[in-house]
Each structure stands twice: as structure tokens, then as C-alpha cells.
Coordinates of C-alpha atoms (C1' of nucleotides) in Angstrom, one line a residue:
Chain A
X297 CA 69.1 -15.7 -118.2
X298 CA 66.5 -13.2 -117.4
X299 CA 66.2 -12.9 -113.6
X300 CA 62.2 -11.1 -113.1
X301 CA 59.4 -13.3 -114.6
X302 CA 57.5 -10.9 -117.0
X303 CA 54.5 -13.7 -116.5
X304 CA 51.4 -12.2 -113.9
X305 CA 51.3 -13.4 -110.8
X306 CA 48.2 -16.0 -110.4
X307 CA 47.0 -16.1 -106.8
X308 CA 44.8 -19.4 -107.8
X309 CA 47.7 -21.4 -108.3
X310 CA 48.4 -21.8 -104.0
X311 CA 44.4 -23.0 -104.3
X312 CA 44.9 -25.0 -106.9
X313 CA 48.0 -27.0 -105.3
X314 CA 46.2 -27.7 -102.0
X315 CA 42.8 -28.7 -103.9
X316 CA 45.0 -31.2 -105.6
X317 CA 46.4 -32.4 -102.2
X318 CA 43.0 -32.9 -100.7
X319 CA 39.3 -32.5 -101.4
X320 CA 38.7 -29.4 -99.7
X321 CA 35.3 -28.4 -98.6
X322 CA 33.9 -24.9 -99.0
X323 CA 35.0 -24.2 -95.3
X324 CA 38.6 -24.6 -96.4
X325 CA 38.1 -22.7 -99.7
X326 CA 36.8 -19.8 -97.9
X327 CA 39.0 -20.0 -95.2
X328 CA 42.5 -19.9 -97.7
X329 CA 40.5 -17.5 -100.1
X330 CA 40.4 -15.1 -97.3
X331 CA 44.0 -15.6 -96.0
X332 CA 45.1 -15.4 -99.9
X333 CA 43.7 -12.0 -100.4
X334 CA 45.2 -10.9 -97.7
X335 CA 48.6 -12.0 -99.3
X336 CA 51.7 -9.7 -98.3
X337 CA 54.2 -9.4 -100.7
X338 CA 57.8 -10.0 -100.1
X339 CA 60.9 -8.5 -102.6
X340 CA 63.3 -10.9 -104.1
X341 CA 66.5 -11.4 -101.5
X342 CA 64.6 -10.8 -98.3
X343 CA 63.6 -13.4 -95.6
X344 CA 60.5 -14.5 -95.0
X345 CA 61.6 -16.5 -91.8
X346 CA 65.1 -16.5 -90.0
X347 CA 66.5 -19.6 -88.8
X348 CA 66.4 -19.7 -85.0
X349 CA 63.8 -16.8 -84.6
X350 CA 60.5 -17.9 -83.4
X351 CA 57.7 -19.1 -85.6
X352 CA 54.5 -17.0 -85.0
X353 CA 52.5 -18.2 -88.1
X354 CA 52.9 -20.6 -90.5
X355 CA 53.1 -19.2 -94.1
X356 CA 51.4 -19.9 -97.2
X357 CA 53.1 -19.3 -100.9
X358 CA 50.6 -17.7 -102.9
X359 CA 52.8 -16.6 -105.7
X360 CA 56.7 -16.1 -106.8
X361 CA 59.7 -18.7 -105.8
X362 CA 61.1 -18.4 -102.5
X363 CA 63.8 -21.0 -101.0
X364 CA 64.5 -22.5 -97.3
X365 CA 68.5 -22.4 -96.8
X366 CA 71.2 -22.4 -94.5
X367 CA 74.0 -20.5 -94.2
X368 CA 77.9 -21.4 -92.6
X369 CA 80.0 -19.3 -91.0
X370 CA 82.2 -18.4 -93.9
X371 CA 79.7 -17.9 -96.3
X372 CA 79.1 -20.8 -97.8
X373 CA 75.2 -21.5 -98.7
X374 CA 72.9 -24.1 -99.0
X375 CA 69.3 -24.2 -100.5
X376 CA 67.8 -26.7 -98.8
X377 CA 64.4 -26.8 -100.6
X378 CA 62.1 -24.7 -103.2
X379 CA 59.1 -23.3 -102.1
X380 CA 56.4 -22.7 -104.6
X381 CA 52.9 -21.3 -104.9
X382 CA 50.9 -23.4 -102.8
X383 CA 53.5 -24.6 -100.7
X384 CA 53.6 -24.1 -96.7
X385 CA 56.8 -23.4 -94.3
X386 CA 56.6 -23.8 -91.0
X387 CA 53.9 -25.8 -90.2
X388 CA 54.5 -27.4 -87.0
X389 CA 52.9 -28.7 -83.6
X390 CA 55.1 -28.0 -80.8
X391 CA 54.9 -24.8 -78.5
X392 CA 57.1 -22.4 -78.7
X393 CA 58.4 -23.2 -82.4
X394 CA 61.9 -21.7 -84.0
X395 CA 62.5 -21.9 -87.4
X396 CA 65.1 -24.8 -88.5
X397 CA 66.0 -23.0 -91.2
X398 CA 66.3 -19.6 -93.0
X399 CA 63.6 -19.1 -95.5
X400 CA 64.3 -16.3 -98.4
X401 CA 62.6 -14.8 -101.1
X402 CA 64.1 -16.0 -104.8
X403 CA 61.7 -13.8 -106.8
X404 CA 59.2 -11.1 -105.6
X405 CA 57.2 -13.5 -103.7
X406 CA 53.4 -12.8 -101.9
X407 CA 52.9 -14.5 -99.1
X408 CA 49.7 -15.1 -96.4
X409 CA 49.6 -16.6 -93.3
X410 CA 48.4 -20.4 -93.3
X411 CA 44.9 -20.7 -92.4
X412 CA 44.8 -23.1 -89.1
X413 CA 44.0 -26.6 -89.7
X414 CA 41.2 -26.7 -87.3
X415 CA 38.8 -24.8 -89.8
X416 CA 38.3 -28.0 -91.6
X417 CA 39.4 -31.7 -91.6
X418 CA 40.1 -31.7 -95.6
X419 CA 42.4 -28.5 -94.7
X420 CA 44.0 -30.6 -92.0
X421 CA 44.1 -33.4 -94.7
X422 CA 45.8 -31.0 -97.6
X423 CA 48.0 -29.8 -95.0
X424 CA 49.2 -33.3 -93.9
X425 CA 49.6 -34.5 -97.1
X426 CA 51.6 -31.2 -97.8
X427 CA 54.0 -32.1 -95.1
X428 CA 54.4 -35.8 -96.1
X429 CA 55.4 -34.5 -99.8
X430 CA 58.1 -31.7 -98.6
X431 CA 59.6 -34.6 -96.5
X432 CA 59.7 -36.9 -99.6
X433 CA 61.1 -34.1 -101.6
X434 CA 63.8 -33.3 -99.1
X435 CA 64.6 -37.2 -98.8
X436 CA 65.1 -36.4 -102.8
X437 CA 67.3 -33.7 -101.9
X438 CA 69.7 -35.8 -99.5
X439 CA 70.2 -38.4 -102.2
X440 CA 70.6 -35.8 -105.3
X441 CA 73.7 -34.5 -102.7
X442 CA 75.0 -37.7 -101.9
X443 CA 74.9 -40.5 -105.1
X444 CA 74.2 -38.1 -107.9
X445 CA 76.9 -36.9 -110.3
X446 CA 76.3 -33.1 -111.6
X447 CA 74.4 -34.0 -114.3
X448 CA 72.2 -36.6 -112.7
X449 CA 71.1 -33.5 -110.3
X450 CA 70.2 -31.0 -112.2
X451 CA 68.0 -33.4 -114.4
X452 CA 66.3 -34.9 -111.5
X453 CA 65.7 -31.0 -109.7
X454 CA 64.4 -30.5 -112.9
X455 CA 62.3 -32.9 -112.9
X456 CA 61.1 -32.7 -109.8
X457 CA 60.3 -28.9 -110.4
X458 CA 57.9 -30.0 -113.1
X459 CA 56.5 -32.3 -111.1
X460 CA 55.6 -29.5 -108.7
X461 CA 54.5 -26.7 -110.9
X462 CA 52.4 -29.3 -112.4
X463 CA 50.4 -29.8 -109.3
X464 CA 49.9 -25.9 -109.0
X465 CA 49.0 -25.6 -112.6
X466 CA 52.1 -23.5 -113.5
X467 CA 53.4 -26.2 -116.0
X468 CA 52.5 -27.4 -119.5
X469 CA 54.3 -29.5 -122.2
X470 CA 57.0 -29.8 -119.8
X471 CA 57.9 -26.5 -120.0
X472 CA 58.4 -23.6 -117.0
X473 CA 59.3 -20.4 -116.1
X474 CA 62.5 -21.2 -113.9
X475 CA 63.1 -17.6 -112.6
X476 CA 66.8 -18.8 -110.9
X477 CA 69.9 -17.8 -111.7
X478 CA 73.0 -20.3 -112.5
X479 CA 74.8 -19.8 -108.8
X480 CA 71.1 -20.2 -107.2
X481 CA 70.9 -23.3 -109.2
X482 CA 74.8 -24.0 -108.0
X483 CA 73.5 -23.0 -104.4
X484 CA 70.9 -25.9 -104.1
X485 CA 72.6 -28.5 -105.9
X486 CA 76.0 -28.4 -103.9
X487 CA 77.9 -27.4 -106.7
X488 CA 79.6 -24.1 -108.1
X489 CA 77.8 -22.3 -110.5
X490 CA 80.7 -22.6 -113.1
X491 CA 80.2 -26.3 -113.1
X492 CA 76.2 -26.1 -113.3
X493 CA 76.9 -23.6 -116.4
X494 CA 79.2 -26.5 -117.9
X495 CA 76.7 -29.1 -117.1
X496 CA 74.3 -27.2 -118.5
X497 CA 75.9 -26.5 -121.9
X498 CA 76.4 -30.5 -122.0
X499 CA 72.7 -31.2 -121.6
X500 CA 71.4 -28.4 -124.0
X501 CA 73.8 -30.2 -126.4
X502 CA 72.4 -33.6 -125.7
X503 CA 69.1 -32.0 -126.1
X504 CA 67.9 -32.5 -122.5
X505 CA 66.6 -29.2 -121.5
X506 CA 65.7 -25.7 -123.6
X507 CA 66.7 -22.8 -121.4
X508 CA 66.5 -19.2 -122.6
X509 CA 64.7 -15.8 -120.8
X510 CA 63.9 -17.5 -117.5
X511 CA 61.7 -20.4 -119.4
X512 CA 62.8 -23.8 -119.4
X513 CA 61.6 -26.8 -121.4
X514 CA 62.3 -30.2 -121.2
X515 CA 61.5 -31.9 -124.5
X516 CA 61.3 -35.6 -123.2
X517 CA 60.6 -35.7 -120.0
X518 CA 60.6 -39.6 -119.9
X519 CA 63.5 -40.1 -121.4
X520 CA 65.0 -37.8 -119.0
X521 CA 64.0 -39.5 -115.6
X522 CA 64.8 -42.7 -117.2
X523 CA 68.3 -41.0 -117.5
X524 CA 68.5 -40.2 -113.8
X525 CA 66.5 -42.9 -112.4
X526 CA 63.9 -40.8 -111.4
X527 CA 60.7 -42.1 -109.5
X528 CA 58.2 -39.5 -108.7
X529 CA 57.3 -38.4 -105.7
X530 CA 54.0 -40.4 -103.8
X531 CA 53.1 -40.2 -100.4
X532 CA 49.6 -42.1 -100.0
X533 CA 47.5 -44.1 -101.7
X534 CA 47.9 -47.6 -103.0
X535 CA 51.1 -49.3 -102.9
X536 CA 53.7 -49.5 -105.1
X537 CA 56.3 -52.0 -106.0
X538 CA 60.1 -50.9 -106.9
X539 CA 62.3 -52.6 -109.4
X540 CA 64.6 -52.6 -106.8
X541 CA 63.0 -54.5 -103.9
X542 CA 65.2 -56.4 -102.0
X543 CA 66.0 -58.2 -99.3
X544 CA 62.6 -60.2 -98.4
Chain B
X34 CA 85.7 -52.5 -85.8
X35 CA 83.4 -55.0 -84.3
X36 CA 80.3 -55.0 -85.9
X37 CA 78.1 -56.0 -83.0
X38 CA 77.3 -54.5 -80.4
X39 CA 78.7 -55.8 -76.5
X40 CA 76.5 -53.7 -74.3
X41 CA 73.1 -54.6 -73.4
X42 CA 70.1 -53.1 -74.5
X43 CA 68.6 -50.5 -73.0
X44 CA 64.5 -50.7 -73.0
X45 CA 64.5 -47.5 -71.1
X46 CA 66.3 -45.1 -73.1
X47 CA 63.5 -44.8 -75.4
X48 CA 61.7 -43.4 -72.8
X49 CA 64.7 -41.5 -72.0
X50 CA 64.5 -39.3 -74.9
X51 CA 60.9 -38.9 -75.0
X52 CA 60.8 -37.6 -71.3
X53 CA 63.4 -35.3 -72.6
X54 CA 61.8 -33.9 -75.2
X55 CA 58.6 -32.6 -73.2
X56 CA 57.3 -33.7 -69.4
X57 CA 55.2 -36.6 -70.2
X58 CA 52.2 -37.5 -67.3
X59 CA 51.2 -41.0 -66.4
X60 CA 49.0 -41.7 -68.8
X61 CA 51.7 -41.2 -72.2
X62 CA 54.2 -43.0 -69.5
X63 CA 52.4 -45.7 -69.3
X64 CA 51.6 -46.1 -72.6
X65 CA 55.0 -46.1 -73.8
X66 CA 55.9 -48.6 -70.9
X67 CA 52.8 -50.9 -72.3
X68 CA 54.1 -50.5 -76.1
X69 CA 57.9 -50.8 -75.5
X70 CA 57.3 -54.3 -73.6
X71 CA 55.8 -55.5 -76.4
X72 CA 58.8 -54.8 -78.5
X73 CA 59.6 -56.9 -81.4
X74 CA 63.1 -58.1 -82.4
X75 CA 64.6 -57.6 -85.7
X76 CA 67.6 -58.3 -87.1
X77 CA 70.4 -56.7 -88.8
X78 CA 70.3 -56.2 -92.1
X79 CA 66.4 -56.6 -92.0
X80 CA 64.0 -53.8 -93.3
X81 CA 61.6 -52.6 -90.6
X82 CA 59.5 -50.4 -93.7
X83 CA 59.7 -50.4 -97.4
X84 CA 59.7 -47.8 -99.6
X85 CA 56.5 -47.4 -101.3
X86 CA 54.6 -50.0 -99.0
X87 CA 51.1 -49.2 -96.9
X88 CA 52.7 -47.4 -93.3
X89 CA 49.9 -49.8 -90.9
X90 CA 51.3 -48.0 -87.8
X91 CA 54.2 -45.4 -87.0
X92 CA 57.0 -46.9 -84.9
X93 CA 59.3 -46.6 -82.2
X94 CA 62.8 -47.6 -81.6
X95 CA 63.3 -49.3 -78.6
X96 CA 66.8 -50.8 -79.1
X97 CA 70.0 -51.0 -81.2
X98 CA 70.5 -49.0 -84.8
X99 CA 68.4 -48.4 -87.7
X100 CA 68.2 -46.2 -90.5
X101 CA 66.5 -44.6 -92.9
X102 CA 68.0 -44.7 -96.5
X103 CA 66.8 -45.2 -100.0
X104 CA 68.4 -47.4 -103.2
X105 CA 69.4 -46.4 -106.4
X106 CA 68.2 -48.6 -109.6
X107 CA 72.1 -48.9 -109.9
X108 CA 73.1 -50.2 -107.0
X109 CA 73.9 -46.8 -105.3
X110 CA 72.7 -46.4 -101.8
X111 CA 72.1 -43.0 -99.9
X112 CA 71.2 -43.3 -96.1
X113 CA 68.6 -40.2 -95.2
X114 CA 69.0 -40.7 -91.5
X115 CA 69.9 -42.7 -88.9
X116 CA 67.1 -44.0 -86.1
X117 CA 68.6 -44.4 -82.5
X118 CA 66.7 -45.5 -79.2
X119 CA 63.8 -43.6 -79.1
X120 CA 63.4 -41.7 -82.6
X121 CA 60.2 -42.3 -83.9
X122 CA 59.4 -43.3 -87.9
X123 CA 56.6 -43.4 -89.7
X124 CA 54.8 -40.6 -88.1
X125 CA 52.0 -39.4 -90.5
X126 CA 48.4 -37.7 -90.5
X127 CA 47.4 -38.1 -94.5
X128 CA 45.2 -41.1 -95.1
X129 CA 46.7 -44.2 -96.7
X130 CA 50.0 -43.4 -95.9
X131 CA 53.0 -44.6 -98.1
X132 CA 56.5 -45.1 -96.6
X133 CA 58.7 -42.7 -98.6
X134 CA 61.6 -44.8 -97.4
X135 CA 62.7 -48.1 -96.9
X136 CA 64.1 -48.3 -93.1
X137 CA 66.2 -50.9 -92.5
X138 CA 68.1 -52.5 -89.0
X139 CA 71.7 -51.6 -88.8
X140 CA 72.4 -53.5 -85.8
X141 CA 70.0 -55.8 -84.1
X142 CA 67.1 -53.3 -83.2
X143 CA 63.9 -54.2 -81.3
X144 CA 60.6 -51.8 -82.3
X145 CA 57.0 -51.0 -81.0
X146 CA 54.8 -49.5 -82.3
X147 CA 54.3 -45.7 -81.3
X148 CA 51.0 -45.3 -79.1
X149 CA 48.9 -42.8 -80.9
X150 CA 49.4 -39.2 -79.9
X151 CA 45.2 -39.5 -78.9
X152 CA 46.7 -41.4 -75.5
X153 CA 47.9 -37.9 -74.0
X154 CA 48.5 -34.2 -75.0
X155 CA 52.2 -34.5 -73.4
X156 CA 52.9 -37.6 -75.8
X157 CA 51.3 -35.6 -78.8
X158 CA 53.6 -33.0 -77.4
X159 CA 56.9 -35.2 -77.5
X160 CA 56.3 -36.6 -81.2
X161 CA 55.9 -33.1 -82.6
X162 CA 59.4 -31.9 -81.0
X163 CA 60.6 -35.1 -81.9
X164 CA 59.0 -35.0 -85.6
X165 CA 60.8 -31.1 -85.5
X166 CA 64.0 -32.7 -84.6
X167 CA 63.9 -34.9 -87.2
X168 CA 63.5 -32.3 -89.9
X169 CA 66.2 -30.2 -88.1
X170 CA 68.3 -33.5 -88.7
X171 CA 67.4 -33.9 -92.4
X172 CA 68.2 -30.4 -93.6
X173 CA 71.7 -30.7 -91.7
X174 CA 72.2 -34.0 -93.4
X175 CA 71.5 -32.0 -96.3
X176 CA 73.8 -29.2 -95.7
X177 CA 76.9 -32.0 -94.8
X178 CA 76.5 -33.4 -98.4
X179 CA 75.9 -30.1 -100.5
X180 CA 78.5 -27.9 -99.2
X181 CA 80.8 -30.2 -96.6
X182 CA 84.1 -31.8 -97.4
X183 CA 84.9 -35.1 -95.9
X184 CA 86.4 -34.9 -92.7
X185 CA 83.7 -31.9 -91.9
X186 CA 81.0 -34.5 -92.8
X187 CA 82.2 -36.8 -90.5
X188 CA 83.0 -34.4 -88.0
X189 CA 80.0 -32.9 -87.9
X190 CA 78.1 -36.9 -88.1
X191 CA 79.4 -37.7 -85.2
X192 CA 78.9 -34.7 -83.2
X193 CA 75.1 -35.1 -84.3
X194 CA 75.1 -39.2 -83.0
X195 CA 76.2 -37.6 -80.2
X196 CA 73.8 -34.6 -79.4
X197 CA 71.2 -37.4 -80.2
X198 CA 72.3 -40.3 -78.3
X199 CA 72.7 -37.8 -74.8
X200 CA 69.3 -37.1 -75.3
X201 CA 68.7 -41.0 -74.7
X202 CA 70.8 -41.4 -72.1
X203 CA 73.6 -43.7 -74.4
X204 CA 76.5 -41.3 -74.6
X205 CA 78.6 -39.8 -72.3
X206 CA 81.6 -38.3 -71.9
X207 CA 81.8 -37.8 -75.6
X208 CA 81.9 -41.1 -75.8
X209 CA 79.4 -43.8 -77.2
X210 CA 78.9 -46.9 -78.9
X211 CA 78.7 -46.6 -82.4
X212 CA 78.0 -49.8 -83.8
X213 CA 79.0 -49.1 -87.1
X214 CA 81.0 -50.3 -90.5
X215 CA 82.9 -47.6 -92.6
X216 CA 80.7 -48.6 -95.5
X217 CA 77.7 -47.9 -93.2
X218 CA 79.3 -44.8 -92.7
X219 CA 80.3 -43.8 -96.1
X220 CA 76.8 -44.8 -97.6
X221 CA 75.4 -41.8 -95.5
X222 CA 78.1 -39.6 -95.9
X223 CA 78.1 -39.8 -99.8
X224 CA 81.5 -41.2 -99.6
X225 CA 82.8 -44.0 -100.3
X226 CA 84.1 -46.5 -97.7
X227 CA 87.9 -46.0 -98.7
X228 CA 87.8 -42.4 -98.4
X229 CA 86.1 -42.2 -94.8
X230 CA 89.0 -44.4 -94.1
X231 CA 91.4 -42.3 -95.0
X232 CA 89.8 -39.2 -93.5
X233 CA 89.4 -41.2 -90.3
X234 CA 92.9 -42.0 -90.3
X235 CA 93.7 -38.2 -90.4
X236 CA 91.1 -37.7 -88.1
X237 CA 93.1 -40.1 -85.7
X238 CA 96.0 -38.4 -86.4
X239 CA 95.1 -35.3 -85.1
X240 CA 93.6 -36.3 -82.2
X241 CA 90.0 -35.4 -83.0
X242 CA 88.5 -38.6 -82.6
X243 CA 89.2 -42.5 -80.9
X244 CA 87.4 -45.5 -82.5
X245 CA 88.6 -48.6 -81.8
X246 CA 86.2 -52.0 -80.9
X247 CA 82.8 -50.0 -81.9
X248 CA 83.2 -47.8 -79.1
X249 CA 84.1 -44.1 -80.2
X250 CA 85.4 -41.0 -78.2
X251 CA 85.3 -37.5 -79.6
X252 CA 88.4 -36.1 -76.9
X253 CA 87.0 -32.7 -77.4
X254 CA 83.5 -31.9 -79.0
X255 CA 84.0 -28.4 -78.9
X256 CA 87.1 -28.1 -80.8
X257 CA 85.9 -30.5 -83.0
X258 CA 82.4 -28.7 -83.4
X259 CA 84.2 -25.3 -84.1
X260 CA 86.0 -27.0 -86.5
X261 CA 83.3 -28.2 -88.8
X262 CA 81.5 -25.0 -87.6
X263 CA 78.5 -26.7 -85.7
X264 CA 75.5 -25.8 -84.2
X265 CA 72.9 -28.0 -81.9
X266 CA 69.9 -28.4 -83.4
X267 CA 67.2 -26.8 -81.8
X268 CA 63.6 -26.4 -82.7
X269 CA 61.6 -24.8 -79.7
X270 CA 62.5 -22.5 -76.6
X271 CA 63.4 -19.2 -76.9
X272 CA 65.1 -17.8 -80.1
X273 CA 68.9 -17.6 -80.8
X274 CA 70.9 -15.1 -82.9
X275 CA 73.6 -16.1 -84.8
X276 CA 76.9 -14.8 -85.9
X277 CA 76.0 -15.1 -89.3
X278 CA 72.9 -12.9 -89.4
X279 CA 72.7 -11.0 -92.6
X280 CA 70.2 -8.9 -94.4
X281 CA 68.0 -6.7 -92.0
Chain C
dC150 C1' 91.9 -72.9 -87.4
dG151 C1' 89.3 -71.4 -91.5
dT152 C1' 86.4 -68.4 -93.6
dA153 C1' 84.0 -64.2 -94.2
dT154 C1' 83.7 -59.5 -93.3
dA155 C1' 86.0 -55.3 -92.5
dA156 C1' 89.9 -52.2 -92.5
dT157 C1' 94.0 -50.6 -94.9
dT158 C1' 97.2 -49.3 -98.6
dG159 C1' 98.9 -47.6 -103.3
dA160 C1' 98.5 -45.9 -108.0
dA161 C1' 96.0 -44.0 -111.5
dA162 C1' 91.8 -41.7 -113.3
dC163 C1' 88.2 -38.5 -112.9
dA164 C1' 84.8 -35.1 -111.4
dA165 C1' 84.4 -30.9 -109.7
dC166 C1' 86.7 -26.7 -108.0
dT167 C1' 89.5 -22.4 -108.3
dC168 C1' 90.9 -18.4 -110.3
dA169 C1' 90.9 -15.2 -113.7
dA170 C1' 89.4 -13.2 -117.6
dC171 C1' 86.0 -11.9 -120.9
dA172 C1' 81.2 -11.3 -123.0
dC173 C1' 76.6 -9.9 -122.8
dG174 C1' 72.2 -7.6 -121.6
dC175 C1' 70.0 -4.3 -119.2
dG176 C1' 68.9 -0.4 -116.5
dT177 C1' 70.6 4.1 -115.0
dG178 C1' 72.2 8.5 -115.1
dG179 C1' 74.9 11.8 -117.6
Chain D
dC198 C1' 71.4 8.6 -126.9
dC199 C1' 75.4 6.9 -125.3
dA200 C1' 78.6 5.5 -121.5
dC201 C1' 78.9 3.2 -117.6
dG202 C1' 78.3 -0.3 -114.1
dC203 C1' 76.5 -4.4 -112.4
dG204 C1' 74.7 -8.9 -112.4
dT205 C1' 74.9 -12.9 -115.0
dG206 C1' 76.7 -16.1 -118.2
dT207 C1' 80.8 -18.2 -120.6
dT208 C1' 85.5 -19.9 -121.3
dG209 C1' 90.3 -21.8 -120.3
dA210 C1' 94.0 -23.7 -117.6
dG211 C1' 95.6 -25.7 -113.7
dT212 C1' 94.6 -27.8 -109.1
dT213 C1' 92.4 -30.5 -105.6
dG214 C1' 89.4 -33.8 -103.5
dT215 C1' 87.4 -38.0 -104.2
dT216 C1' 86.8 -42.2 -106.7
dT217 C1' 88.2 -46.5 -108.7
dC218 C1' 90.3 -50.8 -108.8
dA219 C1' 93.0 -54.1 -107.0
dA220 C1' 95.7 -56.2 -103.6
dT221 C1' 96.8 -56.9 -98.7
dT222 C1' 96.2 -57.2 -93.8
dA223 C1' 93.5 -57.4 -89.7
dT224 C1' 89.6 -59.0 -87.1
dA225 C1' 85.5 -61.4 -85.6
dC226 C1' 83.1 -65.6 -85.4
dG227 C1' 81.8 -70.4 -86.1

DNA sequence: CGTATAATTGAAACAACTCAACACGCGTGG
DNA sequence: CCACGCGTGTTGAGTTGTTTCAATTATACG
């Protein structure tokens, strides 16, 4: 796989996530507008945050994938989550912040710092609903690790990738640019990157997944999350009810 | 092990923690005092929140075990996190707020709801450290499944239950009440209940851990956090540098 | 006591890992 | 223009950690 996407950067794509999140209002627009041109940009393999250093100002992702992990003693490494255009990292309320974890640059990356939710409510809104999805997508994260098999994850990270890129208008037809390598891939999902390549020859056989020069299709994405027992990812609005409700 | 729990609850170890976590004044103390006397009982095996259901109001843990966790179309169950006297769930700014969990009792548990963070800047103050902490919590829940192996998982679980529980006031001496089954256990570890009984065995063996009657005793926490190669979460104060700083 | 729940044990199967080697594409510098 | 090196992907064989299934023992609780 190709490691540098050859597709432009598009700055609008952070806008478009947020304005998806929230109505924003024009004070918001301006406001991330602004902080977007003034975008800083970042080369694949360095940090954008370290864990335990202090958090000056939160960050927006206007363009490029970048990745919070962590790091043990003897080198092993975990990503704990994606970050994509539009997506925030270290938004939090508490004085004198530190950073939980480390947050690293997967591609060239340009970054700006987060507007501050006091310039508008609907910011504040986009923002809180921003938080609520990372914590559902790290929930996702802490089950993929736990009860799925090798296969189950990588379909269901997949998935959830689409479901993301979607948002931020950097998906169509199911299909991505997924500028990761195998071992990065290996790195989030808990496993070795020998097995993901393995897995990954399995499900190109079983036609699950297309993926050649850093693009990645997934023909039937239905049938897919049917496979894993995938349930997107909702945070507000009306209520749902699972197949799998139980004890009343 | 005995299932429930012998000691009496403790209505003021909620408050406990949340003193801990920043100086609360009168007004956020009384508050809490007004809320927490209003408790509610539930009982074990009862779900405080469902997954996809309307969160009315955040809430706080007054007594006994709950958890966080979701459940797998197949049966499979994953435990995100477990809530302890004092932790706080349900904490959200977006509007129409969906649970993106189901929360269930573990042991018999009694729960207020949270007075709003409006009461006092000190209590706003206390839920965002203890909403940091949380996340802190979640991505090493995340690191123990992706790159752990057993007996570091539940190494470094128990050292967590008790970082968590000292805050409340309900540990001490490396030694607390954990009112827990192996199942329980193995459903968050992303084991399964025979093979945390085996690594507990070994963990016996070598002297790293008592359990007997619910009541458990880690002999030597810093042994047994060098072992698994642990580190206290921390999410505000002044920053740290670690051993395994890389990449200037 | 009797029954249900939890803990323990053993044997066999399986998923994922390790180690090592090799293939491939790509950019760099000779 | 080719040779080289490096990062990445691929493959095979053997090992290890964990699961599965089933049976047995211990423990709480009515």
C-alpha cells in the first residue's frame, strides 16, 4: 500500500464535519473559518500533543489523519483512536489540563487551534456533540479489543471509518482513501500486523473490502456490518430500541 | 467469593471523591448532601440506563458497584467501565442526549441524580476532572485489552479499582472490597471466566494478590504496578515526563 | 439440608503470535 | 539509468496463550 495520499488536501472538510454536528450560526463559521486558515501543518510521525504535557489549546483537524495512542515501557503501542478532518483533541474543562494521551500525526496533517466555545452556543453545541461521539467511538474501540475476533475488527473499524469520513464528506460509494499502513492498522486493533495482512487476504477473498494504492472500498457495506454486528454510532436525538434489550 | 457485599454503605464517600477531586464551597456541598439523601435503591443485576434510551438527568453513585458495558447481538458482553461511589454517568452538554451505554448495578447500588454543574463553579469544576478521569480510565481500559496479556490485565484492573476507590475513601492498605464474580471480571477483561481463574490462581501463587470472601489485598502495589508497567492516571496539575519519551 | 451460583480442574481445539525469509515498489544517489 | 536501501507487504512453520466444553467441587443462602 501507498503510504502519501496523492488526493489535495480540502480544508472544508473540518467545516463540513462540525456543520453536520450542529447548526452553526455565522458567528461560529467565521470564527472556525478564521482559526482554519490559520491551520499549521504537522509532518507524518510527529506529535501533535504528548501525553502528560500540559494542554494549552485544544486542536482542531483540518486535514490529513492523525491518531491518539499510548505507548509501554517496552515498546509496545496502542492507537487508541483516529482523528480525522473535523475532529477535536483535547477539549476539556478543568484548569490546568494534561494530555491523557499521546496524539501523533499518521499522515502530513494541518492542524488549528479550536475556536473557544463561548463565541457561539451552536459551536458549544457542535463541540458537545463532538465529545459525545469520540466517547461512543471509543466505547466501540473497548469492545472491538475485548469480544471481537480479528476479522470482526477490522470490518467494524472499517466500518466505522466510513461512517466518519462520511460525515466530513471525504466518502462516497463506500469507498476511502485509508492512508495507513498494515502495522498502523495492527497498532489500533491490538493485533500484529502479520495477522491483519492474513485477515486481510481472507476478506479480499470473501469480497469484503477492495484495498489497493491507499484507497479502500467496501462493496456491501450492509452486508458487512450485518457480519460484525455493527450498529452505528448515535448520540442524541430520538430513541432507539435494540434487538437486544433485556432485562426489563 | 461471596457475591454480596458485608460492609455498610457509605453515603459519604461520594462526597469523598468529589472533595477530592477539586475544593468544593458550601453551596456544591450542600447540594450534593441534598441530592445524595435522596438516593434511590437499585438492585443487582438491574440497569440504571439503557443503551440508546433518552439520558433525562446525569447521575451519581452514591453506593455499591455499577458498570458501564454494552451487549453483543450474540450474546457476548464487553464491560466499558466500572462506576464506584462517587463516579458520575451520564454527563452530557448536546441536546437530546442518548445513553451510548446501557449501565447496569453490579452489586446493590443506590444513585442520585447529579446536581447541575449551574449550582457552583467548584462542582462544575469537580465533574470536569471527574469527566477527565473517566476518559483517562477508558483509554487505559483500552490499552489492557489491545496490547495486555492476562495476568497484566488484571494486574493492572485492580491497581486501577484501587487508585479509584482511595480517592473515595473505600480502600486502604491495598486492600478493599471488591464485590465481584470472576465472570464479572472476565466480561471486562475480554477474558473468559475460566482463564481469569487460572491467572488468579498464579496470581496467588506468587504472592501478588489475596482474594478470599470479596475482600481483596494487593500485598505490594508497587511491585505489582512495575510489573504490569503502570502509571496513575492523571489529568491536571503540573506535567510529568516519562521514561518513554520519544521523538523530539 | 437442598438448591443455585460460583469456583475449580482437565483435555483438546483454536486463534493469534513469533521468527525468519522473501518480494515488491519507490526514491535516492552513484 | 541502474544499483541500492528502506519501508511495506507476503508467506511458511512452529509456538504460545486463550478458549471451549464438560465435569466436579465449593460456597452462599433460603
Amino acid at each position: 500500500m501507498i503510504r502519501r495520499s496523492l488526493a489535495m488536501p480540502k480544508p472544508q472538510s473540518a467545516l463540513t464535519r462540525l456543520s453536520a454536528l450542529a447548526p452553526l450560526d455565522d458567528r461560529a463559521v467565521a470564527a472556525l473559518s478564521d482559526a482554519i486558515a490559520q491551520a499549521q501543518p504537522v509532518r507524518a510521525r510527529r506529535e501533535l500533543m504528548a501525553e502528560g504535557n500540559a494542554i494549552d489549546h485544544a486542536k482542531l483537524i483540518v486535514s490529513g489523519w492523525a491518531a491518539r495512542m499510548r505507548l509501554l515501557p517496552d515498546g509496545r503501542r496502542q492507537l487508541l483512536s483516529f482523528l480525522l478532518p473535523g475532529d477535536l483533541v483535547g477539549l476539556c474543562e478543568q484548569p490546568a489540563p494534561l494530555a491523557v494521551s499521546t496524539v501523533v500525526a499518521l499522515t502530513d496533517v494541518t492542524a488549528c487551534a479550536a475556536p473557544p466555545a463561548a463565541v457561539s452556543p451552536t459551536l458549544a453545541q457542535a463541540y458537545a456533540t463532538s465529545r459525545a461521539l469520540d466517547e461512543g467511538y471509543l466505547l466501540a474501540q473497548i469492545v472491538r479489543l475485548g469480544r471481537y475476533t480479528a476479522q470482526e475488527r477490522i470490518g467494524d473499524l472499517l466500518l466505522e471509518l466510513l461512517e466518519r469520513l462520511q460525515l466530513a464528506g471525504l466518502a462516497s460509494q463506500g469507498s476511502f482513501d485509508l492512508p495507513l499502513t498494515q502495522e498502523t492498522l495492527a497498532d489500533a486493533l491490538g493485533l500484529t500486523s502479520v495477522h491483519v495482512n492474513r485477515m486481510l487476504q481472507l476478506a479480499r477473498k470473501q469480497d469484503s473490502l477492495h484495498w489497493k494504492n491507499s484507497r479502500l472500498t467496501l462493496p456491501d457495506p450492509g452486508r458487512l456490518a450485518q457480519e460484525v454486528g455493527r450498529v452505528a454510532v448515535r448520540v442524541s436525538g430520538e430513541p432507539i430500541r435494540h434487538a437486544f434489550d433485556v432485562r426489563p
